[in-house]
CSV table of C-alpha atoms in Angstrom, one decimal:
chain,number,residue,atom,x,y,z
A,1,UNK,CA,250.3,73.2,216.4
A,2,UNK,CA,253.1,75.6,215.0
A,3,UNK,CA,253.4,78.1,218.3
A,4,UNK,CA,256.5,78.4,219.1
A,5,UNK,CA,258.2,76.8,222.9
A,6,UNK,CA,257.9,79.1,226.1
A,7,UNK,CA,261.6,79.8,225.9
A,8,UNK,CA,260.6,81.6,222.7
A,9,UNK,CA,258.1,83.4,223.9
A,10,UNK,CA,259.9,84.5,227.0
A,11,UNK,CA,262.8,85.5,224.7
A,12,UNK,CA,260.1,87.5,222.9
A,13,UNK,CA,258.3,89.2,226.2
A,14,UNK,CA,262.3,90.1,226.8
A,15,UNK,CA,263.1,91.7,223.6
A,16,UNK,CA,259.8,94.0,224.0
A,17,UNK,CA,260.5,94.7,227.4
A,18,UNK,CA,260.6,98.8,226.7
A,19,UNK,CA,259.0,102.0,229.0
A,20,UNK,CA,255.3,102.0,227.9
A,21,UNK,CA,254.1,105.4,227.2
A,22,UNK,CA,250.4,106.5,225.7
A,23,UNK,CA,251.4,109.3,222.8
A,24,UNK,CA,247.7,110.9,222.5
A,25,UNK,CA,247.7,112.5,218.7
A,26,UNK,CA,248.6,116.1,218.3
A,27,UNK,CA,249.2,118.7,215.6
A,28,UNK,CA,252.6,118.2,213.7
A,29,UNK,CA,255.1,120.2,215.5
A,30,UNK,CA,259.1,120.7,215.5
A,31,UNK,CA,260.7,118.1,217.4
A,32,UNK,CA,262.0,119.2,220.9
A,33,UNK,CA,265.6,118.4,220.6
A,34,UNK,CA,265.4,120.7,217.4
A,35,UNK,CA,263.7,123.3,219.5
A,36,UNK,CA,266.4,123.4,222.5
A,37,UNK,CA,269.4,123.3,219.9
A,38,UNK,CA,267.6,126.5,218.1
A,39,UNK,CA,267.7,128.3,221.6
A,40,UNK,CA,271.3,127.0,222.1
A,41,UNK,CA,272.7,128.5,218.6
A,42,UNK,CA,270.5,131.8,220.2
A,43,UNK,CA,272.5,132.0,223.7
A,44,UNK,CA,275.6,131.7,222.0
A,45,UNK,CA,274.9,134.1,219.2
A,46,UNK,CA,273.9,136.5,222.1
A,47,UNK,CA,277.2,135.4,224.1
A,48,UNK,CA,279.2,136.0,220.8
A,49,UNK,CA,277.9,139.2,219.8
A,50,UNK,CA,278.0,140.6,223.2
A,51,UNK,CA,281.7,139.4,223.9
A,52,UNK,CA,282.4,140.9,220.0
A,53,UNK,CA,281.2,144.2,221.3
A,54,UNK,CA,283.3,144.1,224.6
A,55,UNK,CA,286.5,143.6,222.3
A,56,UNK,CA,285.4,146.6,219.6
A,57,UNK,CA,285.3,149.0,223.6
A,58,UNK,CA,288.4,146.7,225.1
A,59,UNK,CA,289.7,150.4,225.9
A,60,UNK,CA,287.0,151.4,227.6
A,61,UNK,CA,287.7,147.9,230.2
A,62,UNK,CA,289.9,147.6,233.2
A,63,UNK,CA,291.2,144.3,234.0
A,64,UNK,CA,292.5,144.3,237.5
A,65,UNK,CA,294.9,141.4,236.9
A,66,UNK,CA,296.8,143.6,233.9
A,67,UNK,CA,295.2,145.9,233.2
A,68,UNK,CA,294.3,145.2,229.5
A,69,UNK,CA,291.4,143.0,227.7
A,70,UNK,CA,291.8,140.7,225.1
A,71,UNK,CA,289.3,138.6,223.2
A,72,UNK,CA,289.2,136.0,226.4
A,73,UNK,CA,288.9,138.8,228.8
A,74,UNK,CA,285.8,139.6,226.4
A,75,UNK,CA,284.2,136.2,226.5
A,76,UNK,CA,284.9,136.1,230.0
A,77,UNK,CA,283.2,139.4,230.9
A,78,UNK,CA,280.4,138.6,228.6
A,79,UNK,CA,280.2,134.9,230.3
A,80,UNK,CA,279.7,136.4,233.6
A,81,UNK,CA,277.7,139.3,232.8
A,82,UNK,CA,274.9,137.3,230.4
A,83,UNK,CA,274.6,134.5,233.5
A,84,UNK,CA,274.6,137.5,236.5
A,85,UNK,CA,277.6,136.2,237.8
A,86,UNK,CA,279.6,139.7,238.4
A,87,UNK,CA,282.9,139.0,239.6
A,88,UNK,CA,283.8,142.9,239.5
A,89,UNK,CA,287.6,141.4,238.1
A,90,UNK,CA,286.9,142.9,234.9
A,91,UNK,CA,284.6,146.7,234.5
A,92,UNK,CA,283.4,149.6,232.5
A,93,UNK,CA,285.6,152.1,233.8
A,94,UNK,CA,284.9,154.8,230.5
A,95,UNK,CA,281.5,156.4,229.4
A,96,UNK,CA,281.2,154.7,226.4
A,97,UNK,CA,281.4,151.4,227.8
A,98,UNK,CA,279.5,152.3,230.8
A,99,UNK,CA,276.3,153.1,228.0
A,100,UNK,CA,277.1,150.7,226.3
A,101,UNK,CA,276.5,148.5,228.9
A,102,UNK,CA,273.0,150.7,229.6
A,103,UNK,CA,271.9,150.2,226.0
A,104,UNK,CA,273.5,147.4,224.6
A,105,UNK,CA,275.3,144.5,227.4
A,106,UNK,CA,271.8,144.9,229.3
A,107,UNK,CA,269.1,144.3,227.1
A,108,UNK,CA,271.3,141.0,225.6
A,109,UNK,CA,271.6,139.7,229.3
A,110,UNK,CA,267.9,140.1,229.6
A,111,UNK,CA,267.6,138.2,226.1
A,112,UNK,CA,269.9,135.5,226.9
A,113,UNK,CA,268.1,135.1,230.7
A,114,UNK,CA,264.5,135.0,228.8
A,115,UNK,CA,265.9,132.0,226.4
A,116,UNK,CA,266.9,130.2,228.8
A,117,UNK,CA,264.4,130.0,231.1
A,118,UNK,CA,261.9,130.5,228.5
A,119,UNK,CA,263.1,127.2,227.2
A,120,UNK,CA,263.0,125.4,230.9
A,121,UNK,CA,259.6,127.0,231.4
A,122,UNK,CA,258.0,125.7,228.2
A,123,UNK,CA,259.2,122.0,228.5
A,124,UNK,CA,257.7,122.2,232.0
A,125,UNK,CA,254.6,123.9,230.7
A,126,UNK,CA,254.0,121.2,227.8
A,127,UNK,CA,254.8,118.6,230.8
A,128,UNK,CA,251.8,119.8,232.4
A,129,UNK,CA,249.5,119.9,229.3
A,130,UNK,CA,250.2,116.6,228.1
A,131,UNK,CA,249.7,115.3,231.8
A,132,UNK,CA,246.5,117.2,231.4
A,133,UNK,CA,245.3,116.0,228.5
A,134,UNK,CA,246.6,112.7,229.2
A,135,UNK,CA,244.2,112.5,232.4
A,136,UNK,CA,241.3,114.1,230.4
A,137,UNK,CA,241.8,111.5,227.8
A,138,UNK,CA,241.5,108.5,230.7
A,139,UNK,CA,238.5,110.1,232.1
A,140,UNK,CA,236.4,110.7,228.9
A,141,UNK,CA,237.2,107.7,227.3
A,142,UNK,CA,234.4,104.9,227.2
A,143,UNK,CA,233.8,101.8,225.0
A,144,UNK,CA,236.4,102.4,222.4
A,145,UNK,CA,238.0,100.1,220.1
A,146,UNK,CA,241.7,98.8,221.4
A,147,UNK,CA,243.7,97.7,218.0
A,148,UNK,CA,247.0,95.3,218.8
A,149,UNK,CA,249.2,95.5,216.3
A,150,UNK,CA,249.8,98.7,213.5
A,151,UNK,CA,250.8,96.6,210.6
A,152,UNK,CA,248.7,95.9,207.1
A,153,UNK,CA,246.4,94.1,209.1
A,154,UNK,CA,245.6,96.8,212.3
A,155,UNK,CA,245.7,99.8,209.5
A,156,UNK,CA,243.2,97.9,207.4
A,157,UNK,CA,240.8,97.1,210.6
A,158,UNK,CA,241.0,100.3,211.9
A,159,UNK,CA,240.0,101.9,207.5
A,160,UNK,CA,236.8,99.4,208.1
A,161,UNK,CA,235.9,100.3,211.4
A,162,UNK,CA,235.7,104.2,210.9
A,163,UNK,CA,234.5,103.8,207.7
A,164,UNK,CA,231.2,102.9,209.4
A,165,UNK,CA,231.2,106.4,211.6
A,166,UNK,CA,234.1,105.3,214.6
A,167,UNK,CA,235.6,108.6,215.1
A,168,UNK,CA,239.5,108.5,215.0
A,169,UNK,CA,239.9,109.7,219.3
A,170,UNK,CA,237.9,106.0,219.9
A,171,UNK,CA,240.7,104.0,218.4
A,172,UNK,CA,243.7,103.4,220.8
A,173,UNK,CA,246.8,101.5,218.8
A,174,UNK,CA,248.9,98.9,220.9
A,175,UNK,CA,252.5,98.3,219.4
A,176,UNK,CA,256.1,97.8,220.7
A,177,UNK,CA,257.3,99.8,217.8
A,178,UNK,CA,257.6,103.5,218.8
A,179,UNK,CA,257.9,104.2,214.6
A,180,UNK,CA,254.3,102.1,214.1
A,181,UNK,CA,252.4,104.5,217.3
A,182,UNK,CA,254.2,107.4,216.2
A,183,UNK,CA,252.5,106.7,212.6
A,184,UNK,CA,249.0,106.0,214.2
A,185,UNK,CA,249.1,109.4,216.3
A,186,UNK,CA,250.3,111.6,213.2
A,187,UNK,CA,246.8,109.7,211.5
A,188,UNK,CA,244.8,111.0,214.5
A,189,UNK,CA,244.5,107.6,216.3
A,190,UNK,CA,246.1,107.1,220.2
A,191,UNK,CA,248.9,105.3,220.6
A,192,UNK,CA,250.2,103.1,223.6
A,193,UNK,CA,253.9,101.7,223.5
A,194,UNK,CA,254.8,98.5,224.7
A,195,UNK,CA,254.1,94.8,224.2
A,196,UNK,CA,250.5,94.3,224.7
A,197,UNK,CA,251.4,90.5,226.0
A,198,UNK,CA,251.6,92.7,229.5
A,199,UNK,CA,248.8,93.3,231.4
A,200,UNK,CA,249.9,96.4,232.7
A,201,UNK,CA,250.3,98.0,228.6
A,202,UNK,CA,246.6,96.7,228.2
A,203,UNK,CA,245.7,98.5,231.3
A,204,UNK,CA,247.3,102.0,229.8
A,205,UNK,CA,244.9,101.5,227.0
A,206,UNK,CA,241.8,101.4,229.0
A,207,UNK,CA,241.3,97.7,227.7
A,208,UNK,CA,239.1,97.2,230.6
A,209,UNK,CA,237.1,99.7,229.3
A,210,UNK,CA,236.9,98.9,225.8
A,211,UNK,CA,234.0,97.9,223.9
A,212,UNK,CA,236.2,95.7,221.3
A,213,UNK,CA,239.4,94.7,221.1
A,214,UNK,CA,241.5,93.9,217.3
A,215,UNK,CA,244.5,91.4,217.8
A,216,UNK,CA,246.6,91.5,215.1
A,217,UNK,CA,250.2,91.6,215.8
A,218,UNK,CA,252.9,89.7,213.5
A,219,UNK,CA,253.0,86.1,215.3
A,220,UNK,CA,250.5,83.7,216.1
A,221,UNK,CA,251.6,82.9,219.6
A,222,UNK,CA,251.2,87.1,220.4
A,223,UNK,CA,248.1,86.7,219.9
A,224,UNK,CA,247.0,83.7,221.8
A,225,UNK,CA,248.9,85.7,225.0
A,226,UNK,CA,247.4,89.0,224.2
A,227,UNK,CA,243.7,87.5,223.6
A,228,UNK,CA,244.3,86.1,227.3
A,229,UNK,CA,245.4,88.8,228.6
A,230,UNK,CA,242.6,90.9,227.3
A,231,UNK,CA,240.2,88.3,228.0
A,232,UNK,CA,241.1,88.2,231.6
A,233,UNK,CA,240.8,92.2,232.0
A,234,UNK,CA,237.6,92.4,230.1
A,235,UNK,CA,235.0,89.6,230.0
A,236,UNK,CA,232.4,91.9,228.0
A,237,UNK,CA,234.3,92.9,225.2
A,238,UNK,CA,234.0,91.9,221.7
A,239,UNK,CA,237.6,90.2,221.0
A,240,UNK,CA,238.3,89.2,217.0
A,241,UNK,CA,242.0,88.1,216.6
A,242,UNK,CA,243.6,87.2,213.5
A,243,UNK,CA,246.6,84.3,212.6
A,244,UNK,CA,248.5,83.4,210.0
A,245,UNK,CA,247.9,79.5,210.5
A,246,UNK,CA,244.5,77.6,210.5
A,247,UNK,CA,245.4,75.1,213.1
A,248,UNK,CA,245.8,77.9,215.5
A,249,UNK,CA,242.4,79.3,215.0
A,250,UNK,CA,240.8,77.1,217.7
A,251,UNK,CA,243.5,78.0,220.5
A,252,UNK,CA,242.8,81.3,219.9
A,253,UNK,CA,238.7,80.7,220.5
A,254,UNK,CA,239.9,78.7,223.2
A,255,UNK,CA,242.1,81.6,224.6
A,256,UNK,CA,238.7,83.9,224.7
A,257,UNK,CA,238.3,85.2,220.8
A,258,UNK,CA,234.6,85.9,219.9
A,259,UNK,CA,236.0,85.5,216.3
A,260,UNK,CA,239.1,84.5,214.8
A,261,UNK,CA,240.2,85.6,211.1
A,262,UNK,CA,242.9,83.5,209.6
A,263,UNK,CA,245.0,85.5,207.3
A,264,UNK,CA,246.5,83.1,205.2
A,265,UNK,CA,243.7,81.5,204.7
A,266,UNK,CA,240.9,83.9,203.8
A,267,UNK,CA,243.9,85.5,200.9
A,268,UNK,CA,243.8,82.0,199.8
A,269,UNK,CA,240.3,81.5,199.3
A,270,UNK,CA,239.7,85.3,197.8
A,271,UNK,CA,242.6,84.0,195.5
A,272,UNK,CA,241.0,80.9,194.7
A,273,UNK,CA,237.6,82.6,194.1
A,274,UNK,CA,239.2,85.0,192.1
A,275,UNK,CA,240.6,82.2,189.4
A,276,UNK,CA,237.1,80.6,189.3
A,277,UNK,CA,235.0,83.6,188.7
A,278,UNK,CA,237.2,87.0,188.6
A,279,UNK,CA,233.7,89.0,189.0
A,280,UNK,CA,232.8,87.0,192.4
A,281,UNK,CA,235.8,88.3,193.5
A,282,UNK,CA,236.1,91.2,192.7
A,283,UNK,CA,232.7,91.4,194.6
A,284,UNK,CA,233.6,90.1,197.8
A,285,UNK,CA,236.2,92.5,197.6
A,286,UNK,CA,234.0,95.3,197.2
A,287,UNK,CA,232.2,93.5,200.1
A,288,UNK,CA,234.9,93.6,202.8
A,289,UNK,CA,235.8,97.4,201.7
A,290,UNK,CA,233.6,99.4,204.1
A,291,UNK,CA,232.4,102.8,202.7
A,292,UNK,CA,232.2,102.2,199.2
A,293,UNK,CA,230.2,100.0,196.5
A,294,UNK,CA,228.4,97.3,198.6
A,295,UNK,CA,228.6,96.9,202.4
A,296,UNK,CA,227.6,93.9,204.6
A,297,UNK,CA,226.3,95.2,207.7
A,298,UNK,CA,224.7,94.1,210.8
A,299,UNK,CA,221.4,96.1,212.3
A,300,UNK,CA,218.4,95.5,214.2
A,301,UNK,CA,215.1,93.8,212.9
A,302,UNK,CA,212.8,96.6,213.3
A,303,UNK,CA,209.0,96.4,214.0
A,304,UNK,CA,207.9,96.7,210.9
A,305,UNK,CA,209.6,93.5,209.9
A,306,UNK,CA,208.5,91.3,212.9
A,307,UNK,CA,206.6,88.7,211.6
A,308,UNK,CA,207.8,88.8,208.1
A,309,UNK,CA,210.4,86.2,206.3
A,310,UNK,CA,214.0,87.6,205.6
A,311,UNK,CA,212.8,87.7,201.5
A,312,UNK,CA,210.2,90.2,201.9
A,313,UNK,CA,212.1,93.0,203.9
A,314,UNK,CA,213.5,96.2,201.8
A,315,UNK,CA,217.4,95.0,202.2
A,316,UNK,CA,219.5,92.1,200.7
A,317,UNK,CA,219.7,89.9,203.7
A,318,UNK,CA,222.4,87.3,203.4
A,319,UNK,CA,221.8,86.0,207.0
A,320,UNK,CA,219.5,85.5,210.3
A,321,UNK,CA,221.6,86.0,213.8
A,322,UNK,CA,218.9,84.4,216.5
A,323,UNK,CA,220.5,84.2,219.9
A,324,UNK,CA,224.0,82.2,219.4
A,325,UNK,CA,223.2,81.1,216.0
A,326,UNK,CA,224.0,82.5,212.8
A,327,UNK,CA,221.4,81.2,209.8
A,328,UNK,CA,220.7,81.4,206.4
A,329,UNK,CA,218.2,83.7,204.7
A,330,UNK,CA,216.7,80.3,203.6
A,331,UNK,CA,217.4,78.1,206.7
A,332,UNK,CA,213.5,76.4,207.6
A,333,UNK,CA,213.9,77.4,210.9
A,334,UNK,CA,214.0,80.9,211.0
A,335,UNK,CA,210.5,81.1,209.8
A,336,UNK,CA,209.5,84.3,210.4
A,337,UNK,CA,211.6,87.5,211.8
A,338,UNK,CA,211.9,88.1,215.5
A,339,UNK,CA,211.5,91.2,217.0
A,340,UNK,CA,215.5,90.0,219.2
A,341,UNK,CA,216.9,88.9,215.7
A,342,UNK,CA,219.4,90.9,214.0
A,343,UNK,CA,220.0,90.5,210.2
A,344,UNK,CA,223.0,90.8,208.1
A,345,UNK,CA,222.1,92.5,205.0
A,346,UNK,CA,224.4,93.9,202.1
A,347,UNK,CA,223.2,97.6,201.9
A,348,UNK,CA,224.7,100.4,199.0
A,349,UNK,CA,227.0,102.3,200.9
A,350,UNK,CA,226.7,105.9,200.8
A,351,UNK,CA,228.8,108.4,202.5
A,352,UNK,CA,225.7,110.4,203.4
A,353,UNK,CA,224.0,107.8,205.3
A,354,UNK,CA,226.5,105.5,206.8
A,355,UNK,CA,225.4,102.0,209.0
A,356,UNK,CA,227.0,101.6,212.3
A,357,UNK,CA,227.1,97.9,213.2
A,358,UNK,CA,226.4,96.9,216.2
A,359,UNK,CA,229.7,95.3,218.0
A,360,UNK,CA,227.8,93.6,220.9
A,361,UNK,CA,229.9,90.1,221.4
A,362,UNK,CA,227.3,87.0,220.5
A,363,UNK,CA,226.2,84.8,223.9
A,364,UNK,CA,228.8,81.8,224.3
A,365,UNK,CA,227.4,78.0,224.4
């Protein structure tokens, strides 16, 4: 067994102990910060011009501490004017700077009043929204897919699974990294921050909810903890982890995995295929690309085909699922189809007609 000693672990749950947030996807906008500092250079450009135009008029100014304004008298009087302050230390005492004041000092305190609280009102406005939608999203959601883990192997789980119809709002991404969920929301997917070994983050992702559930973060001993995690919240859903070592394959079916994928070892094989026969390769990989050239899919035996042996229906079927077992087309003792089998069949794939598997998890023994 290579996993790794609790210390590690705990060290690990440490390292990723970060705020958990859910980012729900959204249309590329400018990034806050750069909106604020934009207003910023705005106020000030407002303060400087109208402190500018208080200098130009300085004779026009009394100052009652001596009479005269400089260029800080100006920035003072245009400080206090622009925030509504109004000592009354430093006035208009001429007509010129009296309308100017009308026409000119007053519309640019109303301007510098509007981009400020503009800019308070609009974070507290998106505050809402996202609040809004953020609730919305919790109370529509419903047997979605829950992906742990945005690397090569999440990206290419989640390309399989919509190529076969799963729209892009029923994919919620799990990942400590706040680059890897800021990747998946720009691609349309939800994203949750925060190590998924916490049942807490799983909970922010509606795990107990979901209808499957992709493990596939970087180490072997994540996803033993998050398949128990998930396993504890939800006992119906379909769980298929993935490792990087064989011999961990079985902890993982003992941790609650419906299926378990080893990495390593299914490259290995594809490679090993690939030297033997280049062409059976190339076809398996065709195989496990969903949406184009061949697909291997899972459907329903429909009436039609009750009664019938797996040879004489219209599709290629590679396979017989019968209760817990999964048999051959040519295994004796699937006889004939049952109206409760299920077949796996390799279809043509066509982006008119698409096959949605079914992702019901298969009876334990």
């Amino acid at each position: 067994m290579k996993l790794p000693g609790h210390d590690a672990i705990a060290r690990q749950a440490d390292e990723h102990l970060v705020t958990h947030r859910v980012k729900l996807p959204k249309k590329v906008v400018e990034r806050p910060i750069r909106q604020v500092g934009k207003r910023l250079v705005m106020a000030l450009a407002v303060l400087v011009a109208t402190a500018l135009i208080v200098y130009v008029d300085r004779d026009g100014y009394n100052d009652n501490s001596d009479g005269s304004v400089d260029l800080l008298d100006a920035f003072y009087y245009a400080t206090v004017t622009l925030s509504t302050t109004g000592y009354g230390d430093i006035t208009p005492v001429s007509d010129g700077a009296r309308l100017t004041n009308i026409f000119v000092i007053t519309p640019l305190r109303v301007l510098f009043l509007i981009i400020l609280v503009g800019t308070t009102l609009e974070v507290l406005t998106e505050r809402t929204r996202e609040e809004w939608r953020l609730n919305r999203w919790r109370s529509t959601l419903r047997d979605h897919t829950v992906v742990v883990g945005f690397g090569t192997k999440g990206r290419s789980a989640i390309q399989t699974v919509c190529a076969t119809g799963l729209k892009r709002e029923q994919v919620v991404v799990v990942d400590p990294s706040a680059k890897a969920i800021d990747a998946a929301t720009a691609e349309g997917y939800v994203g949750v921050v925060g190590d998924a070994t916490r049942s807490e983050v799983l909970k922010w992702a509606e795990v107990h909810k979901a209808r499957q559930i992709i493990v596939a973060p970087q180490r072997d001993d994540t996803s033993v903890l998050v398949t128990l995690t998930a396993r504890q919240i939800n006992r119906s859903a379909k769980i298929v982890a993935a490792v990087r070592e064989e011999e961990n394959a079985p902890l993982l079916k003992q941790s609650g995995a419906d299926a378990v994928i080893t990495s390593s070892g299914a490259a290995g094989r594809l490679l090993g295929l690939s030297v033997l026969s280049p062409a059976a390769g190339m076809v398996m990989e065709d195989l496990i690309q969903q949406g184009s050239g061949l697909d291997m899919v899972e459907r329903p035996v429909v009436r039609g085909e009750v009664g019938r042996k797996p040879r004489d229906t219209d599709d290629l079927v590679v396979s017989v699922v019968r209760g817990h077992r999964v048999l051959g087309y040519d295994d004796p003792s699937v006889g004939t189809l049952q109206l409760t089998d299920r077949l796996i069949t390799i279809v043509r794939a066509s982006p008119g007609a698409r096959v949605t598997p079914d992702s019901r998890p298969l009876p334990h023994d």
